[in-house]
Short mmCIF file of C-alpha atoms in Angstrom, two decimals:
data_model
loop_
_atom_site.label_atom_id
_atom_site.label_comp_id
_atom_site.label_asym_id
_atom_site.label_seq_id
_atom_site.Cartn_x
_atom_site.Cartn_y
_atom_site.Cartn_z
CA UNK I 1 0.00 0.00 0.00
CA UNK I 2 1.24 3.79 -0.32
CA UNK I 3 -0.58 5.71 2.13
CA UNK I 4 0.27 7.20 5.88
CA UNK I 5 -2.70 7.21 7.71
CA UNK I 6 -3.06 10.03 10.23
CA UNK I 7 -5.76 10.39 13.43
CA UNK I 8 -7.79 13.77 11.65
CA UNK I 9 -7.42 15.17 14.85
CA UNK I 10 -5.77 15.90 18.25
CA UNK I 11 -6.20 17.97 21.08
CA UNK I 12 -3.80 18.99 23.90
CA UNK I 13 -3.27 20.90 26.55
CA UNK I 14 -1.41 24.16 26.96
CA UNK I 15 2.10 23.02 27.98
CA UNK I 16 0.83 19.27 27.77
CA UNK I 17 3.18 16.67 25.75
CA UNK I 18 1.31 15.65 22.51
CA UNK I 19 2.15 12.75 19.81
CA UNK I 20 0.58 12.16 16.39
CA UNK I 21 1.28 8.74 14.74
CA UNK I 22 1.77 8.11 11.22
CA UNK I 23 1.47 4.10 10.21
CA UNK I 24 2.30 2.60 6.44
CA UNK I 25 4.35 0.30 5.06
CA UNK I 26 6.66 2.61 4.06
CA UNK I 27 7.61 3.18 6.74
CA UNK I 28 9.45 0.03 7.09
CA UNK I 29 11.79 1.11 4.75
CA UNK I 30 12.38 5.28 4.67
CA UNK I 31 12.24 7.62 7.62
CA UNK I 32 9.38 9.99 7.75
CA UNK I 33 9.27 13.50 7.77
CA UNK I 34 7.27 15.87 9.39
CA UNK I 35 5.74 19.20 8.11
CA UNK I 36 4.04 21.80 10.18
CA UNK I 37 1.25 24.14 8.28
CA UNK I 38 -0.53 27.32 9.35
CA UNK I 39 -3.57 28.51 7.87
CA UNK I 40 -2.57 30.24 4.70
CA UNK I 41 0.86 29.57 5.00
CA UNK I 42 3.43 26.94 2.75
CA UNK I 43 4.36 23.68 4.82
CA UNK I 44 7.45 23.83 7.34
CA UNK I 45 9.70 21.06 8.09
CA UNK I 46 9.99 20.50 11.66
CA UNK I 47 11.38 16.42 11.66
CA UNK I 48 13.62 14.90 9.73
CA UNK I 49 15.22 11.09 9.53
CA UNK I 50 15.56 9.31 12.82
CA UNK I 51 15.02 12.60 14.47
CA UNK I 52 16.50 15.53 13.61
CA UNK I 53 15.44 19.02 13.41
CA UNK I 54 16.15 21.73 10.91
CA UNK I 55 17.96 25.13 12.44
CA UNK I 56 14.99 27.53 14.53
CA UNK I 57 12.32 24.66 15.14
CA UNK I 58 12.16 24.74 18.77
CA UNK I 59 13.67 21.34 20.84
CA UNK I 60 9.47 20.61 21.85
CA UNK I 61 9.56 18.63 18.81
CA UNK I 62 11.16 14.90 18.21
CA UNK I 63 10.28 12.33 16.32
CA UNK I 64 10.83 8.15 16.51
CA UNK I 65 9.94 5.31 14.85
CA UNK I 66 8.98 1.83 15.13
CA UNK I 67 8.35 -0.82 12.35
CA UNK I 68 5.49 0.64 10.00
CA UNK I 69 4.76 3.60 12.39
CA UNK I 70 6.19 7.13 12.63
CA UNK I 71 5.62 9.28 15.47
CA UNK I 72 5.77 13.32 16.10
CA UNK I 73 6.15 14.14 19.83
CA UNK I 74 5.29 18.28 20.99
CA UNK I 75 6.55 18.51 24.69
CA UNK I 76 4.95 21.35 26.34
CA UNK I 77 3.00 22.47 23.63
CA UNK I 78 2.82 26.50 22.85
CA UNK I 79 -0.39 27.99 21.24
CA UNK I 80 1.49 28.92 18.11
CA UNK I 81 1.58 24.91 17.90
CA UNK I 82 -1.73 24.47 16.26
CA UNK I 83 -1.37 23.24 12.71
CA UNK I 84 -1.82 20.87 10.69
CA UNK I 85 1.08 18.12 10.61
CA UNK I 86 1.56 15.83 7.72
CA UNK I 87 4.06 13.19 7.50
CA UNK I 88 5.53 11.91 4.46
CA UNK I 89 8.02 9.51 2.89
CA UNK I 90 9.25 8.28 0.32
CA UNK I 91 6.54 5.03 -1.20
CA UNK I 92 8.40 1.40 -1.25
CA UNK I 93 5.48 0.24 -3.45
CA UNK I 94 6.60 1.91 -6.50
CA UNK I 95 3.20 3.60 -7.48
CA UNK I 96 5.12 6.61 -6.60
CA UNK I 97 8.09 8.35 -5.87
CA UNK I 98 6.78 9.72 -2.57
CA UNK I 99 3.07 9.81 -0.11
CA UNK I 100 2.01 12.46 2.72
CA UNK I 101 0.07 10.81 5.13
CA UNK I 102 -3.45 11.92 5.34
CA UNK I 103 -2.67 14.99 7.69
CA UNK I 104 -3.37 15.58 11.63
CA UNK I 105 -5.17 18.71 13.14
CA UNK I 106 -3.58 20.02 16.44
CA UNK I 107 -5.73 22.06 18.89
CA UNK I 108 -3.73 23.47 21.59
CA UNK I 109 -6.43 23.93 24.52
CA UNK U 1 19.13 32.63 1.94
CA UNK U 2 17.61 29.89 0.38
CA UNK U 3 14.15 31.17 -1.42
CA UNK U 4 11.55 28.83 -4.24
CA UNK U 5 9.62 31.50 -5.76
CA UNK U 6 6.38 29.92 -7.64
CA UNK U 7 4.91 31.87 -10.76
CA UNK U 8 2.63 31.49 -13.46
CA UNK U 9 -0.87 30.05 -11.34
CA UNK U 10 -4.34 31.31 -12.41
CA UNK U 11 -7.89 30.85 -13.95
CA UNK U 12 -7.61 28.31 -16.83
CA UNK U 13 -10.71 26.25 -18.41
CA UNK U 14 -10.53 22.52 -18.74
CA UNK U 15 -8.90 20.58 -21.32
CA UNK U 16 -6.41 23.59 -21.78
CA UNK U 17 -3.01 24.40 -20.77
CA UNK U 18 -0.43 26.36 -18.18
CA UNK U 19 3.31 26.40 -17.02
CA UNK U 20 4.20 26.94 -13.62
CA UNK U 21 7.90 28.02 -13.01
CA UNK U 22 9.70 28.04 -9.75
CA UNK U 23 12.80 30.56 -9.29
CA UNK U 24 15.22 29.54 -7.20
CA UNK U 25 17.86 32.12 -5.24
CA UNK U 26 20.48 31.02 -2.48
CA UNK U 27 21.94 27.73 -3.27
CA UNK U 28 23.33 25.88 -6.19
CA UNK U 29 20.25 24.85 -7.71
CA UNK U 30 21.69 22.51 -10.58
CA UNK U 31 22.98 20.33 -7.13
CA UNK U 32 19.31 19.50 -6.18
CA UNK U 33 16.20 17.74 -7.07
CA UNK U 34 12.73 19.62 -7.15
CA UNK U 35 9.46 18.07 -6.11
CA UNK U 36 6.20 19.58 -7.03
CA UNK U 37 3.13 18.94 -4.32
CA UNK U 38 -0.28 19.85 -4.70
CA UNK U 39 -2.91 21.06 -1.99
CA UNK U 40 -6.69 21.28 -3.51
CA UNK U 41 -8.91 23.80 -1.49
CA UNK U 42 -9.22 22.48 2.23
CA UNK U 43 -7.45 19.28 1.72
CA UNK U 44 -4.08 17.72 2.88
CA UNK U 45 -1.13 17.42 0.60
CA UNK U 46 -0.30 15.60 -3.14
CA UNK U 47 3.32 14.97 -4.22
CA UNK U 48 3.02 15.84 -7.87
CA UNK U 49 6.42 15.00 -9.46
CA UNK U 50 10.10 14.86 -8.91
CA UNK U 51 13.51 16.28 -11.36
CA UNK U 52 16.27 14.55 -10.08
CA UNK U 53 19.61 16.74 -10.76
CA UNK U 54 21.86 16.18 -13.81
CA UNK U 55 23.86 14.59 -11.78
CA UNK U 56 21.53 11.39 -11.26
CA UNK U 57 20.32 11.71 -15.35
CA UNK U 58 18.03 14.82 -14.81
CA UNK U 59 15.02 12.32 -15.17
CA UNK U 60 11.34 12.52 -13.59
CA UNK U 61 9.06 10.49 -11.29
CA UNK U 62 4.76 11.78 -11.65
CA UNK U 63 2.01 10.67 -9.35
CA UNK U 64 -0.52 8.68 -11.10
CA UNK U 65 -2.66 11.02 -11.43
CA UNK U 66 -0.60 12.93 -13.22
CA UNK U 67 0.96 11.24 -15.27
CA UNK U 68 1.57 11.49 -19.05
CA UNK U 69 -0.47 14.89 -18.59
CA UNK U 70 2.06 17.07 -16.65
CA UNK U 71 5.75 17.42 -17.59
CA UNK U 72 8.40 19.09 -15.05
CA UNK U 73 11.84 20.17 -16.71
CA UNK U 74 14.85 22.95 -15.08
CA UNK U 75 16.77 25.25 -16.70
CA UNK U 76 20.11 25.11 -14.33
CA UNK U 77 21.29 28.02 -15.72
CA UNK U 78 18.96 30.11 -14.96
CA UNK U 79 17.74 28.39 -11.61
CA UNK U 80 14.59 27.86 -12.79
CA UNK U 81 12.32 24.80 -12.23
CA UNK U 82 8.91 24.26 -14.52
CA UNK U 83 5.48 22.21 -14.27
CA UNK U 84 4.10 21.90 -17.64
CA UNK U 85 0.15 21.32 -17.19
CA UNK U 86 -1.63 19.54 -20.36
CA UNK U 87 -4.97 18.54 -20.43
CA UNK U 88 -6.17 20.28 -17.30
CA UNK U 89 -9.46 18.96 -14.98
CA UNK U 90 -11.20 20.70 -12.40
CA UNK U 91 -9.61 18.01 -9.93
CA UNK U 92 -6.49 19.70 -10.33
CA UNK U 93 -7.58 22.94 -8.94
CA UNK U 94 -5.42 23.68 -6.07
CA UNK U 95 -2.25 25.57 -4.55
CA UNK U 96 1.14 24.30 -6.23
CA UNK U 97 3.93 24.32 -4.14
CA UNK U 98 7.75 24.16 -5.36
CA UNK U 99 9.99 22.23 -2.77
CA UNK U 100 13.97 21.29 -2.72
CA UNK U 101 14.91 17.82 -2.10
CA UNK U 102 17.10 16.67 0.46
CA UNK U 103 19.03 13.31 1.19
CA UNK U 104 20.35 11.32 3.67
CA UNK U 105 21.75 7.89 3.44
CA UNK U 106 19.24 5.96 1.15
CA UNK U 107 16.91 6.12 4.04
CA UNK U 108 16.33 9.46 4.69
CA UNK U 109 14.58 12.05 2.19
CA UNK U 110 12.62 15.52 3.16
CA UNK U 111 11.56 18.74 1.80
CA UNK U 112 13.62 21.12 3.54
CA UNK U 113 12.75 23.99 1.75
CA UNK U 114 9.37 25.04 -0.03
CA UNK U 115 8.26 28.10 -1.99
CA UNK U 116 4.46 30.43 -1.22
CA UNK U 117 2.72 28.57 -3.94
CA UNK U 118 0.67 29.38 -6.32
CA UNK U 119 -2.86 28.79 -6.80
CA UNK U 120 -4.35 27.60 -10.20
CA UNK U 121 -7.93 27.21 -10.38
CA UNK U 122 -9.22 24.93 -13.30
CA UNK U 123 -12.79 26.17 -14.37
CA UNK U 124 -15.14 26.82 -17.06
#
C-alpha cells in the first residue's frame, strides 16, 4: 500500500506533551518526515530522519519510529503549535516516488 | 538565503493548458532535485512530481494522477524549475507548491525547503 494514515485530529493541553502517529508500510523502509502548516501559510519542516530538526524549530519537537509507524512528539506544547502536521516519505510500493500521510489537526487547549 | 519562488498560477478552463515556473535564489540549484506537491482547497497534501539533478540523469518520477499529462523540466542556468500542465481537470484545482529535495543515506529524504505557492484554479 502507499498511504500514511493520520488520526484527523488531536487535542492537547497548553504546555501538555502531545504525539501524532503516522502508520504505512513505508515506513518500514524510509524515515518519515514531518511538516508543520498554518492557515494560509506553505508547509514547514519540523522532523527529519531518525530525528532531527532543521535550524529555529524549537527542541518541543522529536520524532521516533517503530516498524510501519512514525511518530511526532510536541513537549509542552505552545499555542502557536496548532497546525496541521503531515508526515511523508518516500513510497516502497513503486506507485510513486513519494506519499504524505493523510494529515493531523492540532488544537492546543 | 535559500528562497523557491512559484509563478505562473491562475484561472484556466478545462482541457487547456499552463506552465508553472519556480525561481530559485540562495543555493546551487543545478545540485538539487525539485518536487512539485499539490494542496486542492481544504485538503491535505499531493506529491506531484520529482527532477532529479543532472547529476543522477536529470530524469522525472509523476504521481498517477498525473501522469503522461504534466511534464516538469529545469533550466540550471537560470535556476529555474517548470510544471508543464496539459490537459487540465477541475480536480487539479489547487495551490502548487515548489519544494527542494534533500538526502540522507538511502533512508532518509525531506523537503527542507518550499516556496508560497501558487494557486491555479481549473474552471469553465
Amino acid at each position: 500500500s502507499s498511504e500514511l494514515t493520520q488520526d484527523p485530529a488531536v487535542s492537547v493541553a497548553l504546555g501538555q506533551t502531545v504525539r501524532i502517529t503516522c502508520q504505512g508500510d513505508s515506513l518500514r523502509s524510509y524515515y518519515a518526515s514531518w511538516y508543520q502548516q498554518k492557515p494560509g501559510q506553505a508547509p514547514v519542516l519540523v522532523i527529519y530522519g531518525k530525528n532531527n530538526r532543521p535550524s529555529g524549530i524549537p527542541d518541543r519537537f522529536s520524532g521516533s519510529s517503530s516498524g510501519n509507524t512514525a511518530s511526532l512528539t510536541i513537549t509542552g506544547a505552545q499555542a502557536e503549535d496548532e497546525a496541521d502536521y503531515y508526515c511523508n516519505s518516500r513510497d516502497s510500493s513503486g506507485n510513486h516516488l513519494y506519499v504524505f500521510g493523510t494529515g493531523t489537526k492540532v488544537t492546543v487547549l | 538565503e535559500v528562497q523557491l519562488v512559484e509563478s505562473g498560477g491562475g484561472l484556466v478552463q478545462p482541457g487547456r493548458s499552463l506552465r508553472l515556473s519556480c525561481t530559485a535564489s540562495g543555493f546551487t540549484f543545478g545540485d538539487y532535485a525539485m518536487s512539485w506537491v499539490r494542496q486542492a482547497p481544504g485538503k491535505g497534501l499531493e506529491w506531484v512530481g520529482f527532477i532529479r539533478s543532472k547529476a543522477y540523469g536529470g530524469t522525472t518520477e509523476y504521481a498517477a494522477s498525473v501522469k503522461g499529462r504534466f511534464t516538469i523540466s529545469r533550466d540550471d542556468s537560470k535556476s529555474i524549475a517548470y510544471l508543464q500542465m496539459n490537459s487540465l481537470k477541475t480536480e487539479d484545482t489547487a495551490v502548487y507548491y515548489c519544494t527542494r529535495e534533500a538526502e540522507r543515506g538511502g533512508t532518509t529524504y525531506y523537503f527542507d525547503y518550499w516556496g508560497q505557492g501558487t494557486l491555479v484554479t481549473v474552471s469553465s
